Structure formats: structure tokens, C-alpha cells
CSV table of C-alpha atoms and ligand atoms in Angstrom, one decimal:
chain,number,residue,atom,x,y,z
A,1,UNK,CA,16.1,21.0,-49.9
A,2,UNK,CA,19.2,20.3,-48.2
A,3,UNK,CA,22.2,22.4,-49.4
A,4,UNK,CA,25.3,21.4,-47.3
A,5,UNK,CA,27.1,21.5,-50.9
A,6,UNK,CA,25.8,22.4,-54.0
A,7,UNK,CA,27.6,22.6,-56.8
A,8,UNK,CA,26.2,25.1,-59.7
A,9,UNK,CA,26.8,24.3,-63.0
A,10,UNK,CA,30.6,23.2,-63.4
A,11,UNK,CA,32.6,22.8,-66.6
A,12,UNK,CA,35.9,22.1,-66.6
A,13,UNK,CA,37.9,22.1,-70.1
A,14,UNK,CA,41.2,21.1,-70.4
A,15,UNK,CA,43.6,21.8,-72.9
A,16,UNK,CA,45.7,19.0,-74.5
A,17,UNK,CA,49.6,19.2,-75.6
A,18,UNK,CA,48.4,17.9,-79.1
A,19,UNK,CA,46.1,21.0,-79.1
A,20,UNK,CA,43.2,19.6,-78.9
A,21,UNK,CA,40.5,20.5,-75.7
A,22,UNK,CA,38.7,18.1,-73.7
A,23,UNK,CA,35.4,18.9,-71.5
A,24,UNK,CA,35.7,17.4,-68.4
A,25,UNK,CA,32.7,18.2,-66.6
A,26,UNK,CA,30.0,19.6,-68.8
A,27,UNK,CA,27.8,21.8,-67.1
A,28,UNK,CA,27.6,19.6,-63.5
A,29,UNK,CA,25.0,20.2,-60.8
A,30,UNK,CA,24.6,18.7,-57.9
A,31,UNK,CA,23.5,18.9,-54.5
A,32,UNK,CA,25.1,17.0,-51.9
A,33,UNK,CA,23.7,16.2,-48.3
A,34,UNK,CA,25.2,16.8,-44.5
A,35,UNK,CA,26.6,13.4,-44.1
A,36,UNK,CA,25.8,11.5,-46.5
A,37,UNK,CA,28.1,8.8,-48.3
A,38,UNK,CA,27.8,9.9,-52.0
A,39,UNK,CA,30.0,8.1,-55.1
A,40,UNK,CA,31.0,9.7,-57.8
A,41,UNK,CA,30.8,6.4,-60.3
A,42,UNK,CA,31.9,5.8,-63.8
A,43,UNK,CA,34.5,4.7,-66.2
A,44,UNK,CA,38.0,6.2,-66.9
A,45,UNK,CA,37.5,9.7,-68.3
A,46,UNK,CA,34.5,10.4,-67.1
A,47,UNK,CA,35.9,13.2,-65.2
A,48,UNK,CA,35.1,12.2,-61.7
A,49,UNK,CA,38.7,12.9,-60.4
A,50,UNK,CA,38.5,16.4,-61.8
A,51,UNK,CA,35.3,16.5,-60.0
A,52,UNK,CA,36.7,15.7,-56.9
A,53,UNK,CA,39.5,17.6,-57.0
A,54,UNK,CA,37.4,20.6,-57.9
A,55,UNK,CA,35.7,20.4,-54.7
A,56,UNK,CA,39.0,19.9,-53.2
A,57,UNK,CA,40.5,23.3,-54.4
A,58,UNK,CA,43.2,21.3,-55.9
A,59,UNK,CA,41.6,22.6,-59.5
A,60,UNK,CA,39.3,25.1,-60.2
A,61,UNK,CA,36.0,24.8,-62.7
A,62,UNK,CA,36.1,27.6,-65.5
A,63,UNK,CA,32.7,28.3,-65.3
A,64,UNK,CA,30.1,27.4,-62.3
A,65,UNK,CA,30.1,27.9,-58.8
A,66,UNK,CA,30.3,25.8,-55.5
A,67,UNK,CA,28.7,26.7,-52.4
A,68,UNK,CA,29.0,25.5,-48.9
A,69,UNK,CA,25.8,26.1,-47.1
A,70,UNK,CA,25.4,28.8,-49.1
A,71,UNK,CA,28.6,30.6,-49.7
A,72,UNK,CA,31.0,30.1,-52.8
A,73,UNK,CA,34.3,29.1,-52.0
A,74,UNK,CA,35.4,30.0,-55.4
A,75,UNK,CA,39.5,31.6,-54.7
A,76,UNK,CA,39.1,30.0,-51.4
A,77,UNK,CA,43.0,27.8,-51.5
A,78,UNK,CA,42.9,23.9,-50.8
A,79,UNK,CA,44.4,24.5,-46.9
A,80,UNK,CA,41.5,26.8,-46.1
A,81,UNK,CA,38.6,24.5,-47.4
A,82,UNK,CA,37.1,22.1,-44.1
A,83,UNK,CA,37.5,19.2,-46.4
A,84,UNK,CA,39.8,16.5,-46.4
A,85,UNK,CA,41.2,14.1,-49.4
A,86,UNK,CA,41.7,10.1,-48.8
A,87,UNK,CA,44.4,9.6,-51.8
A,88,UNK,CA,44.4,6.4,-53.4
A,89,UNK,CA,48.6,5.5,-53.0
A,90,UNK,CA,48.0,6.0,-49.4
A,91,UNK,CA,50.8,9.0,-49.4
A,92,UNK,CA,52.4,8.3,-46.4
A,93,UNK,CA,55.5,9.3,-44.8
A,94,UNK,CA,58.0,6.5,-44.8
A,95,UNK,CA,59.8,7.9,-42.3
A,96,UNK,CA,57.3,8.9,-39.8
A,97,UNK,CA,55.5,6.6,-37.3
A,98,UNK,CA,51.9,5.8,-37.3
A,99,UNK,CA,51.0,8.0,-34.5
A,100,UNK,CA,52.8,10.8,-36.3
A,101,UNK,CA,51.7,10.8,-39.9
A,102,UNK,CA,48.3,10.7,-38.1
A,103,UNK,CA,49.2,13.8,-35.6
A,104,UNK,CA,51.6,15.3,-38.3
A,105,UNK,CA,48.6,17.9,-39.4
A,106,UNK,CA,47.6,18.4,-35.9
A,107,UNK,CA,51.4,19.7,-35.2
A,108,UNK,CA,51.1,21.9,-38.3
A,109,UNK,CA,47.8,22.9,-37.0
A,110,UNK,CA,50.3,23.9,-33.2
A,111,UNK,CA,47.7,21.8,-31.4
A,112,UNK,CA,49.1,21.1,-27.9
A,113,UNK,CA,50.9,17.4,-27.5
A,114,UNK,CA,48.4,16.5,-24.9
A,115,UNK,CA,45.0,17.2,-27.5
A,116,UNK,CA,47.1,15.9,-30.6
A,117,UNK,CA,48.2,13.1,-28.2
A,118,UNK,CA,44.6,12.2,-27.2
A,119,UNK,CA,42.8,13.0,-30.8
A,120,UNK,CA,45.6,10.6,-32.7
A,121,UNK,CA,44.6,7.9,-30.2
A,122,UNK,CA,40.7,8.2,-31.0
A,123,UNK,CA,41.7,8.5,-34.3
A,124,UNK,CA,43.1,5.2,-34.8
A,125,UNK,CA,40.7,3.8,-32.3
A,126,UNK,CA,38.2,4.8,-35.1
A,127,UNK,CA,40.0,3.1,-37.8
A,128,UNK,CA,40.7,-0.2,-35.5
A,129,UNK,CA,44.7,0.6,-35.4
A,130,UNK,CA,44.4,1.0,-31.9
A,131,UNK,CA,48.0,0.0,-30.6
A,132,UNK,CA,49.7,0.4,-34.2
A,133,UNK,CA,51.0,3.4,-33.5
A,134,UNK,CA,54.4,3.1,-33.1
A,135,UNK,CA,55.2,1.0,-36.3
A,136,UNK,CA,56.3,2.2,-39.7
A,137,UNK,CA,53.9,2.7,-42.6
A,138,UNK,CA,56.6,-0.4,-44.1
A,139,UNK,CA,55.6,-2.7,-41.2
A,140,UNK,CA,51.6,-2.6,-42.0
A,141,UNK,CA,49.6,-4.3,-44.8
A,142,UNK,CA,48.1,-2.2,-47.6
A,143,UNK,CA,44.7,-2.2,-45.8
A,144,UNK,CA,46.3,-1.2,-42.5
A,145,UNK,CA,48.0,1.3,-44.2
A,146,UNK,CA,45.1,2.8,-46.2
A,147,UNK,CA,43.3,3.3,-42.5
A,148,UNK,CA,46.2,5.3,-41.9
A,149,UNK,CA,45.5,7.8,-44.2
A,150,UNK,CA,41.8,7.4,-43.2
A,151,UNK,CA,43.0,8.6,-39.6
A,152,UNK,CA,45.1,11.0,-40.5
A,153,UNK,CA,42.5,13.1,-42.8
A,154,UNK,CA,39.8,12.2,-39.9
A,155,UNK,CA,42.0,13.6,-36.7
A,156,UNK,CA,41.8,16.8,-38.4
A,157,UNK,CA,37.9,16.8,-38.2
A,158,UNK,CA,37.2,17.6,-41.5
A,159,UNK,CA,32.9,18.7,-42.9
A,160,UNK,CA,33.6,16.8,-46.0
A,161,UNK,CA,36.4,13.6,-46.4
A,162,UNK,CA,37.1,13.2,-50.1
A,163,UNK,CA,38.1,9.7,-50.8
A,164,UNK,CA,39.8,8.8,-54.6
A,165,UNK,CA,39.6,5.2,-55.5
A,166,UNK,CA,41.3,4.5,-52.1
A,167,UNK,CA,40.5,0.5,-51.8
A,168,UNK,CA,41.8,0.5,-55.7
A,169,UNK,CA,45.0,-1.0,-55.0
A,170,UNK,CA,44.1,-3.5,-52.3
A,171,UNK,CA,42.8,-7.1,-53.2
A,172,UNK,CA,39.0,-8.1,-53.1
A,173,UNK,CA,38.5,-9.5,-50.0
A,174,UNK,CA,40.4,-6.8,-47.8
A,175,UNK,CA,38.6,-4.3,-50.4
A,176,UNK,CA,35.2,-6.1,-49.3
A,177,UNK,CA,35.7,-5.7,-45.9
A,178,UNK,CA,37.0,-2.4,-46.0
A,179,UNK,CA,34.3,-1.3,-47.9
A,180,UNK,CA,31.8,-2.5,-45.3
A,181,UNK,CA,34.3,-0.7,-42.5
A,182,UNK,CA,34.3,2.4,-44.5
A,183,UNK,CA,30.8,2.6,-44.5
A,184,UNK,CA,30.5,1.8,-41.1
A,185,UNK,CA,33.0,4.7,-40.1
A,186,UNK,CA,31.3,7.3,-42.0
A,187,UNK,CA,28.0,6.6,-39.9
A,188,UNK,CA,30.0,7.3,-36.7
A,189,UNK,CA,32.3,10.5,-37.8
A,190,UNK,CA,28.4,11.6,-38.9
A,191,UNK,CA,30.4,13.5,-41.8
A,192,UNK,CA,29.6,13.8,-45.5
A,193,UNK,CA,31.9,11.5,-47.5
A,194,UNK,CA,32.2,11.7,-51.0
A,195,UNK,CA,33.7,8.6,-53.1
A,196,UNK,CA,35.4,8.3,-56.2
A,197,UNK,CA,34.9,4.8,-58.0
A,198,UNK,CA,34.6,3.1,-61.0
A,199,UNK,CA,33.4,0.3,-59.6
A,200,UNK,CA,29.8,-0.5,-59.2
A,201,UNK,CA,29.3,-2.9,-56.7
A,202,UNK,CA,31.3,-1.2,-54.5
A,203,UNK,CA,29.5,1.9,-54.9
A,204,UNK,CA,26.1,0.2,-54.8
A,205,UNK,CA,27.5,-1.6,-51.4
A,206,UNK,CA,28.8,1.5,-49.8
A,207,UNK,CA,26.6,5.0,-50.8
A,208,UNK,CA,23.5,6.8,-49.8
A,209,UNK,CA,23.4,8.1,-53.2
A,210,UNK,CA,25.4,7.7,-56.7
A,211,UNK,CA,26.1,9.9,-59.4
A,212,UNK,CA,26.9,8.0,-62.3
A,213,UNK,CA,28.7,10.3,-64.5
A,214,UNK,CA,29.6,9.6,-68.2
A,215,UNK,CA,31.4,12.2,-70.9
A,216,UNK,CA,31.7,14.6,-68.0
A,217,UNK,CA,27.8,15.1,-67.4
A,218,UNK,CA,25.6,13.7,-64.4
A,219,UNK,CA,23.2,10.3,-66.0
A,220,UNK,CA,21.8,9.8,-63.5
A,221,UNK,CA,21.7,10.9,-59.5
A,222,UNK,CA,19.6,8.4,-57.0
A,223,UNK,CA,19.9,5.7,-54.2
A,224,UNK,CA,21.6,2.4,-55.4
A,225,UNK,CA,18.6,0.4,-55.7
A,226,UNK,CA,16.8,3.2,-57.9
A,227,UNK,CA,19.4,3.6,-59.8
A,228,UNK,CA,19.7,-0.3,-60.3
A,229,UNK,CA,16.2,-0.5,-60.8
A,230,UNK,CA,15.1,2.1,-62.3
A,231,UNK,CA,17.9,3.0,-65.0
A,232,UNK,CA,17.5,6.0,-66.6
A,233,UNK,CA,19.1,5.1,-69.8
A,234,UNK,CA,21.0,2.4,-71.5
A,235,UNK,CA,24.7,3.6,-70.6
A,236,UNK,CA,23.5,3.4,-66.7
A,237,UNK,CA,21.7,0.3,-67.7
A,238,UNK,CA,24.7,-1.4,-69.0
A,239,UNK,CA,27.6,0.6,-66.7
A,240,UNK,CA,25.6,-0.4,-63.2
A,241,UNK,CA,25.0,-4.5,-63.0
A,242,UNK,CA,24.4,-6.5,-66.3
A,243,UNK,CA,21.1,-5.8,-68.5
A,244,UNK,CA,19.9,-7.4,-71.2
A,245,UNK,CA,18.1,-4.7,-73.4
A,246,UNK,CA,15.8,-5.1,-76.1
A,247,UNK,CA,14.7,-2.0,-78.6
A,248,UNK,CA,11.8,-1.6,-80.0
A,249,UNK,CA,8.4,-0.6,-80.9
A,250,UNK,CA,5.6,-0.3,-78.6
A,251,UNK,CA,2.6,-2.4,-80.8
A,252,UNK,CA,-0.1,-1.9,-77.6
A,253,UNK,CA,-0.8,-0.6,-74.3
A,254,UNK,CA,-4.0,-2.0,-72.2
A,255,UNK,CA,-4.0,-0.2,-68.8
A,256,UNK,CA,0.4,0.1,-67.3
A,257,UNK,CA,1.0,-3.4,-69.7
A,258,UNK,CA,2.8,-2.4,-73.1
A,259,UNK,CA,4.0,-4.7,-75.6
A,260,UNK,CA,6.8,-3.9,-77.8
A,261,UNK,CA,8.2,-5.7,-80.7
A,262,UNK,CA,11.7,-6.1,-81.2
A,263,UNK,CA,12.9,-5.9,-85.1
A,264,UNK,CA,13.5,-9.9,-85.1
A,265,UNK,CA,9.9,-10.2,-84.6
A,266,UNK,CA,10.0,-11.2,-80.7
A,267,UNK,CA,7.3,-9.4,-78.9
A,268,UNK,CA,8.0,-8.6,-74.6
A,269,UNK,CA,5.7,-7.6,-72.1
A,270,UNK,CA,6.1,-4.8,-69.3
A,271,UNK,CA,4.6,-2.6,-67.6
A,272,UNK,CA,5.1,1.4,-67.3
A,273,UNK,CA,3.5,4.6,-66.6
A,274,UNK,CA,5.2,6.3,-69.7
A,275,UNK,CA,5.3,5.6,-73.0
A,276,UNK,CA,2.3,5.4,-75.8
A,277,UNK,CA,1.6,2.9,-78.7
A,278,UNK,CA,4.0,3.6,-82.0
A,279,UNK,CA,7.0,5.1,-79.4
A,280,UNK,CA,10.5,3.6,-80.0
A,281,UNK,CA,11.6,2.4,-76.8
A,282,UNK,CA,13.9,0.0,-74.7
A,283,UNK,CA,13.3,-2.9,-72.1
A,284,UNK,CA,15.8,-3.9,-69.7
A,285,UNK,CA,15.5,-7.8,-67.9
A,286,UNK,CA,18.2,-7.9,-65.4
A,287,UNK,CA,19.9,-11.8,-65.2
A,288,UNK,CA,18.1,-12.3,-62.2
A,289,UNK,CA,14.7,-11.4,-63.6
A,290,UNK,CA,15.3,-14.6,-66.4
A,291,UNK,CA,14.3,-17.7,-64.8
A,292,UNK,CA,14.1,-21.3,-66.1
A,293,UNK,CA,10.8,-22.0,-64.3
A,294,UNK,CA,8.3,-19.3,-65.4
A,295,UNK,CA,4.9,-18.6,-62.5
A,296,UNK,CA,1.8,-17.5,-63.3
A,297,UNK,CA,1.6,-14.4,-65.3
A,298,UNK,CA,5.3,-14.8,-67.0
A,299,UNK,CA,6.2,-14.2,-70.0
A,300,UNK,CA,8.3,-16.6,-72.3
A,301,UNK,CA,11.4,-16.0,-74.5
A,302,UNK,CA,13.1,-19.1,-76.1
A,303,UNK,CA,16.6,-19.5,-76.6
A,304,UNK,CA,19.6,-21.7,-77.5
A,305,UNK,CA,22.4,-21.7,-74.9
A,306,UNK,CA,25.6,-20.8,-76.0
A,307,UNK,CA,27.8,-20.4,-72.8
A,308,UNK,CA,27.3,-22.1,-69.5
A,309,UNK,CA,29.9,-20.7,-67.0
A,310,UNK,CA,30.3,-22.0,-63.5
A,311,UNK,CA,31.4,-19.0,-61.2
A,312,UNK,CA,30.9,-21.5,-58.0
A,313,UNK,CA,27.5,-20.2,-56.0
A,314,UNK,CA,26.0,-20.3,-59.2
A,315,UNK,CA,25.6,-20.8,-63.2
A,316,UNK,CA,25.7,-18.0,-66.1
A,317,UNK,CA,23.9,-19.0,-68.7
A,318,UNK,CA,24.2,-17.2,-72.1
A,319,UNK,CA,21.7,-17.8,-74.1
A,320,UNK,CA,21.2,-16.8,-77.9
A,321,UNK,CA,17.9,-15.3,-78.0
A,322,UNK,CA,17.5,-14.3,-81.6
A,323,UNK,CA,20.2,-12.3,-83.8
A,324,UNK,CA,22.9,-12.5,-81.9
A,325,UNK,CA,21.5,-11.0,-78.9
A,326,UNK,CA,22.6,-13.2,-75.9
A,327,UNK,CA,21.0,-12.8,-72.2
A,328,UNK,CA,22.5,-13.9,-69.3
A,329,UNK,CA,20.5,-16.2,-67.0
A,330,UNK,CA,21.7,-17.1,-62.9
A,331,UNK,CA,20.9,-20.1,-62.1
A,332,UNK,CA,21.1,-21.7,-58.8
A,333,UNK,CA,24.1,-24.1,-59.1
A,334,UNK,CA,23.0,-27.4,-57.2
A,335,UNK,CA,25.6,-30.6,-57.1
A,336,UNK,CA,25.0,-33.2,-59.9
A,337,UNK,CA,21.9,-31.0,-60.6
A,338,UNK,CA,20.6,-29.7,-64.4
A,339,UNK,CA,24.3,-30.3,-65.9
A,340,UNK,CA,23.1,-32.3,-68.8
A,341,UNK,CA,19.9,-29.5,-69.8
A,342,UNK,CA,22.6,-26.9,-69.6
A,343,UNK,CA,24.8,-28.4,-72.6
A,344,UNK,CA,25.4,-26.0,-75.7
A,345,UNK,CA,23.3,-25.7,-78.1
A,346,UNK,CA,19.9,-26.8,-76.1
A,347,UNK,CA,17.0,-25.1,-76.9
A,348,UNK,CA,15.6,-23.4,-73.3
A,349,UNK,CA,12.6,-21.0,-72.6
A,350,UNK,CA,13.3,-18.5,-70.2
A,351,UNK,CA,10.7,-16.4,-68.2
A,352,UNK,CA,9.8,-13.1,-66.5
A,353,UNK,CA,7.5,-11.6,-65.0
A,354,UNK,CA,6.5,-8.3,-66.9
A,355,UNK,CA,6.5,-6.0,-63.3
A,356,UNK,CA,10.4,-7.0,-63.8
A,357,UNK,CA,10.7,-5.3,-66.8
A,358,UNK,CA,12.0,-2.1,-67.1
A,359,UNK,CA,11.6,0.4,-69.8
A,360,UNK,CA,13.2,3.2,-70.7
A,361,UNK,CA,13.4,5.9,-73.8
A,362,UNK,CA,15.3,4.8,-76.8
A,363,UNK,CA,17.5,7.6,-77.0
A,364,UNK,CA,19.3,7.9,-80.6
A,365,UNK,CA,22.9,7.4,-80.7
B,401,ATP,P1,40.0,7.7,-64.1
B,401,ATP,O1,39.1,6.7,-63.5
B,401,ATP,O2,40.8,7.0,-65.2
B,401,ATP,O3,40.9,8.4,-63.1
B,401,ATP,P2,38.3,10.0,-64.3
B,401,ATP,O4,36.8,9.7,-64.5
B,401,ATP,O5,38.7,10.3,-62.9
B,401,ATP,O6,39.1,8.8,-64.9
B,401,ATP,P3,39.4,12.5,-65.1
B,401,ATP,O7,40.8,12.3,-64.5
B,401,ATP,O8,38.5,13.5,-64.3
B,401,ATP,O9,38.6,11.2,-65.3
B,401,ATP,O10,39.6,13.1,-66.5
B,401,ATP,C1,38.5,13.5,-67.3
B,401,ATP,C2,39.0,13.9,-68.7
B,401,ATP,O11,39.9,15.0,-68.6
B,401,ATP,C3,39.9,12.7,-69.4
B,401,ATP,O12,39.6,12.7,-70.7
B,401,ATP,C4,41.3,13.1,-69.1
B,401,ATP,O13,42.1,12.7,-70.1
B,401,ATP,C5,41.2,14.7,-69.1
B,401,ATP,N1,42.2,15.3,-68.3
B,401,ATP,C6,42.3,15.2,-66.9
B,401,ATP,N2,43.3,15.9,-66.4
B,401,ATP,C7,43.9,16.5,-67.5
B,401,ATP,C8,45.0,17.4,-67.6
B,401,ATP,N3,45.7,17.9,-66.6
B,401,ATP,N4,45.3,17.8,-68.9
B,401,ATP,C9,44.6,17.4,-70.0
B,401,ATP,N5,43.5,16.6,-69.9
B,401,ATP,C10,43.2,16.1,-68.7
């Protein structure tokens, strides 16, 4: 196994001014890669910042170890750690040009003029700010001035660049496009990134792996697509893309295809490895597993539609599929197409193929 950085069982409490104590990371291990692009992803709380700045030095854990290729760096300080941290507010200096917040470590550092000269140039170079450097961080857009902050933590070659939320404050398309330049730039530098986010597509867009963390604990640890596909649970299932989920009991298994029985009486197919007849469990249909044209082999589930919502490329369909439970359908949006079978209230049979179908353990809650 690869053990660039591994960190050992973390936790990290934190006591509150009302007196209370909060666990921010709850026993956390994990083993991160030589250059890969790994996200820390989940909601507010979830303790990914402390994470971060754990590995950063900027906090230490109170119990649990990390190790860089094999040594602890526990009591090592921030300044002596090779790792670098990508804030989210940018954290310029106003007063400073471009070409010297970028060599402004490298001076601290007493690099000569001519290196820090030649390693701010390939800096912004790498960050397409080539020729920006005599500006003002005022005089540059937000993106412009979040690569910036990109060169400045890269000039100082850093093993690990430690990004928090740092597209957060720009607006979705320049956040789209940096995301794809981010991505793009960590496969050149060949360094190990990790990324703080809380949101999904972007991780799923950008990482080699995701840890999706919850209550200060790891969910679930995997490459986007297994971790989109192959949820472990129902707060992944629900935190990364939409799910429809149905509980259950599993009523028969012939061969990988189980059936389970919901408790309005609806019965689903999938198929799985796990899982035997009588076991409580969960299946998850992602919206782009419910179609309105079902294929050989599918499986129906009728519904009324409550909700049709036009979001341009496409239609969400919500659809009331028995007490209250509503799945969301895509469909294809198509001018002066199915307008009329999409009205309220009309009855529709949805279908999916059972291979689709994902289950997973009904964990109790
Ligand atoms: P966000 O996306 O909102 O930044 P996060 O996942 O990064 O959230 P953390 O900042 O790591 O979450 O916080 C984890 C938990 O620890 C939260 O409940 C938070 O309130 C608490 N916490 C963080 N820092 C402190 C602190 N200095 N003192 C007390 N509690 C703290």
C-alpha cells in the first residue's frame, strides 16, 4: 500500500464556551496517495476544516498520529511541514504586486532574485497569469486572484497543496472552469492535493478519490463513480447526487435478483451479492435510472406526478409513488414535446432496470 500520508486514528475534541464538547474528527484513518487529488467532502460540521488544518499544523489532534512516508510529524510547527494551504478569501497582500505576493515566500525563504525572479515567472505561467504580474491583487477578478494564491503556495514547491473551499466565493461558471483548471494543474505540478468541499459535483468533477465525512467519521473513502454508484449507506446515498430510497424487506432471492417489499405494499427488484431473504434493507434508483419508456427486463413503478420542473436541458419530474414518497425522474426536454402527459396529477409508470438498482444495509437510526 501506498503511504505518502497516513493519518492514524485522529480525534479532535473541542471544547465550547457554553461548556459543552464537540468531537470533531472521531477516530479518522486514512491513507492518502503521492499525487493524488483527494476531497475531503461533506456538510458544515462535519469537521473537514479541522481535518485539514490538522494536517496543516495549524491544529493538532488529541489523540492519533500522522505520518509522512512513515514518520510522525506530531510537534513538527506549520512553517516546517512541506505542505502548503490554498485559503478560501484568497489572503492576499493589497499592497504587494502580483509578482511579489507570489515571490514574497521565496524572499523569506533568501532565495536569490534571479531563482525567485525565474520560479515566480513559471509560477504564474502555471496558473495562466503569465504577464499579470505587475498589477495589484484590486486590479484582478476573483478567479484571477484565487490563481494568485494558487502560485504563490505552488512557487514554494510544496509535497502536499491544501486547498479550503477556495472556488467558494467565486460564481459557477468561473468556479466550473476553474475547477476543470485546477484539476488540470495538479496533473502537471504531479503533487498530492487535498480539497476541502462541500460540494459534490465539484468533488466528483475534480478528485481521484473522496472521503465523504459526516459527524466527524470517514462514510465512505472511494473513486467518484464508486462512491456514486456504489453508496455505502443512505447519508452518502442522499449527500452525493439525488437517490430515491426505498426500505424494506427482502421477500426472495433466485440467484443475485432479490425482491424486497416496501411497507406500502410495492415490491422492487435488484440485484446483489449480499443480503438474504427476511433482511431489512434499502434500495437506491438514481433519477437517471427512472425512465418513462421501460426495455426488456424492467421493472415498473406507477405514479402520479406532482411536480414537473423545467431546468432548460431537461425535465424533473416528481412523482408520488405511494405514501408520500416522491422520485425524481430526468427527462429529455424536447420543444413542443410530452408537455400535455406531464400535467399534475397524471398517473405515469416509470421503469428500471434491476442491474440499476443499488442496495444497501438498512442501518437503524
Ligand atoms: P464548514 O463547511 O461549515 O466549514 P466543517 O466540516 O469544515 O464545516 P469544522 O470547521 O471542521 O467543520 O468543525 C467541526 C465541528 O467542530 C463543528 O461542530 C464546529 O462547530 C466545531 N468547531 C470547529 N472549530 C471549533 C473551535 N475552535 N471551538 C469549538 N468548536 C469548534
Amino acid at each position: 500500500m501506498d503511504s505518502f500520508l497516513q493519518i492514524q486514528s485522529a480525534t479532535k475534541l473541542y471544547h465550547t464556551p457554553e461548556g459543552g464538547t464537540v468531537t470533531a474528527l472521531d477516530d479518522v484513518s486514512l491513507h492518502i496517495r503521492n499525487n493524488e487529488f483527494l476531497s475531503l467532502l461533506g456538510p458544515s460540521g462535519c469537521g473537514k476544516t479541522t481535518l485539514l488544518k490538522c494536517i496543516a499544523g495549524f491544529e493538532d489532534f488529541d489523540n492519533g498520529d500522522l505520518l509522512l512516508e512513515g514518520s510522525s510529524l506530531k510537534g513538527t510547527a506549520a512553517h516546517r511541514r512541506p505542505f502548503n494551504t490554498v485559503f478560501q478569501n484568497y489572503a492576499l497582500f493589497p499592497h504587494l504586486s502580483v509578482s511579489d505576493n507570489v515571490g514574497y515566500g521565496l524572499d523569506v525563504a533568501g532565495v536569490s532574485r534571479r531563482e525567485r525572479n525565474l520560479r515566480v515567472q513559471e509560477a504564474l505561467e502555471q496558473v495562466g497569469l503569465r504577464g499579470f504580474g505587475a498589477r495589484q491583487p484590486h486590479q484582478l477578478s476573483g478567479g484571477q486572484q484565487q490563481r494568485v494564491a494558487l502560485a504563490r503556495s505552488l512557487v514554494l514547491k510544496p509535497r502536499v497543496l491544501l486547498l479550503d473551499e477556495p472556488l467558494s466565493a467565486l460564481d459557477r461558471k468561473m468556479r466550473e472552469t476553474m475547477q476543470i483548471e485546477l484539476k488540470a494543474l495538479q496533473d502537471t505540478v504531479g503533487i498530492t492535493f487535498i480539497f476541502v468541499t462541500h460540494d459534490q459535483e465539484e468533488a466528483l468533477a475534480m478528485s481521484d478519490r473522496i472521503a465523504v465525512l459526516a459527524l466527524g467519521k470517514i462514510q465512505q473513502l472511494g473513486a467518484p463513480k464508486d462512491i456514486y454508484d456504489e453508496p455505502v449507506n443512505e447519508f452518502v446515498a442522499n449527500f452525493v447526487g439525488t437517490s430515491n430510497i426505498f426500505t424494506g424487506l427482502i421477500m426472495s432471492k433466485t440467484g443475485r435478483t432479490l425482491t424486497l417489499k416496501t411497507a406500502n405494499g410495492r415490491e422492487l427488484t435488484a440485484t446483489s451479492d449480499k443480503f438474504s431473504v427476511g433482511a431489512r434493507a434499502r434500495i437506491i434508483l438514481r433519477p437517471e435510472h427512472l425512465k418513462l419508456r421501460g426495455e426488456d427486463g424492467d421493472k415498473p413503478i406507477e405514479g402520479t406526478i406532482t411536480q414537473s420542473v423545467f431546468v432548460g436541458s431537461e425535465m424533473h419530474l416528481h412523482v408520488d409513488v405511494g405514501l408520500g414518497r416522491i422520485a425524481i425522474v430526468r427527462h429529455r426536454h424536447s420543444k413542443g414535446g410530452l408537455g400535455e402527459y406531464f400535467k399534475q396529477g397524471s398517473h405515469v409508470t416509470l421503469f428500471y432496470t434491476p442491474d440499476a438498482a443499488h442496495v444497501i444495509d438498512c442501518e437503524e437510526s
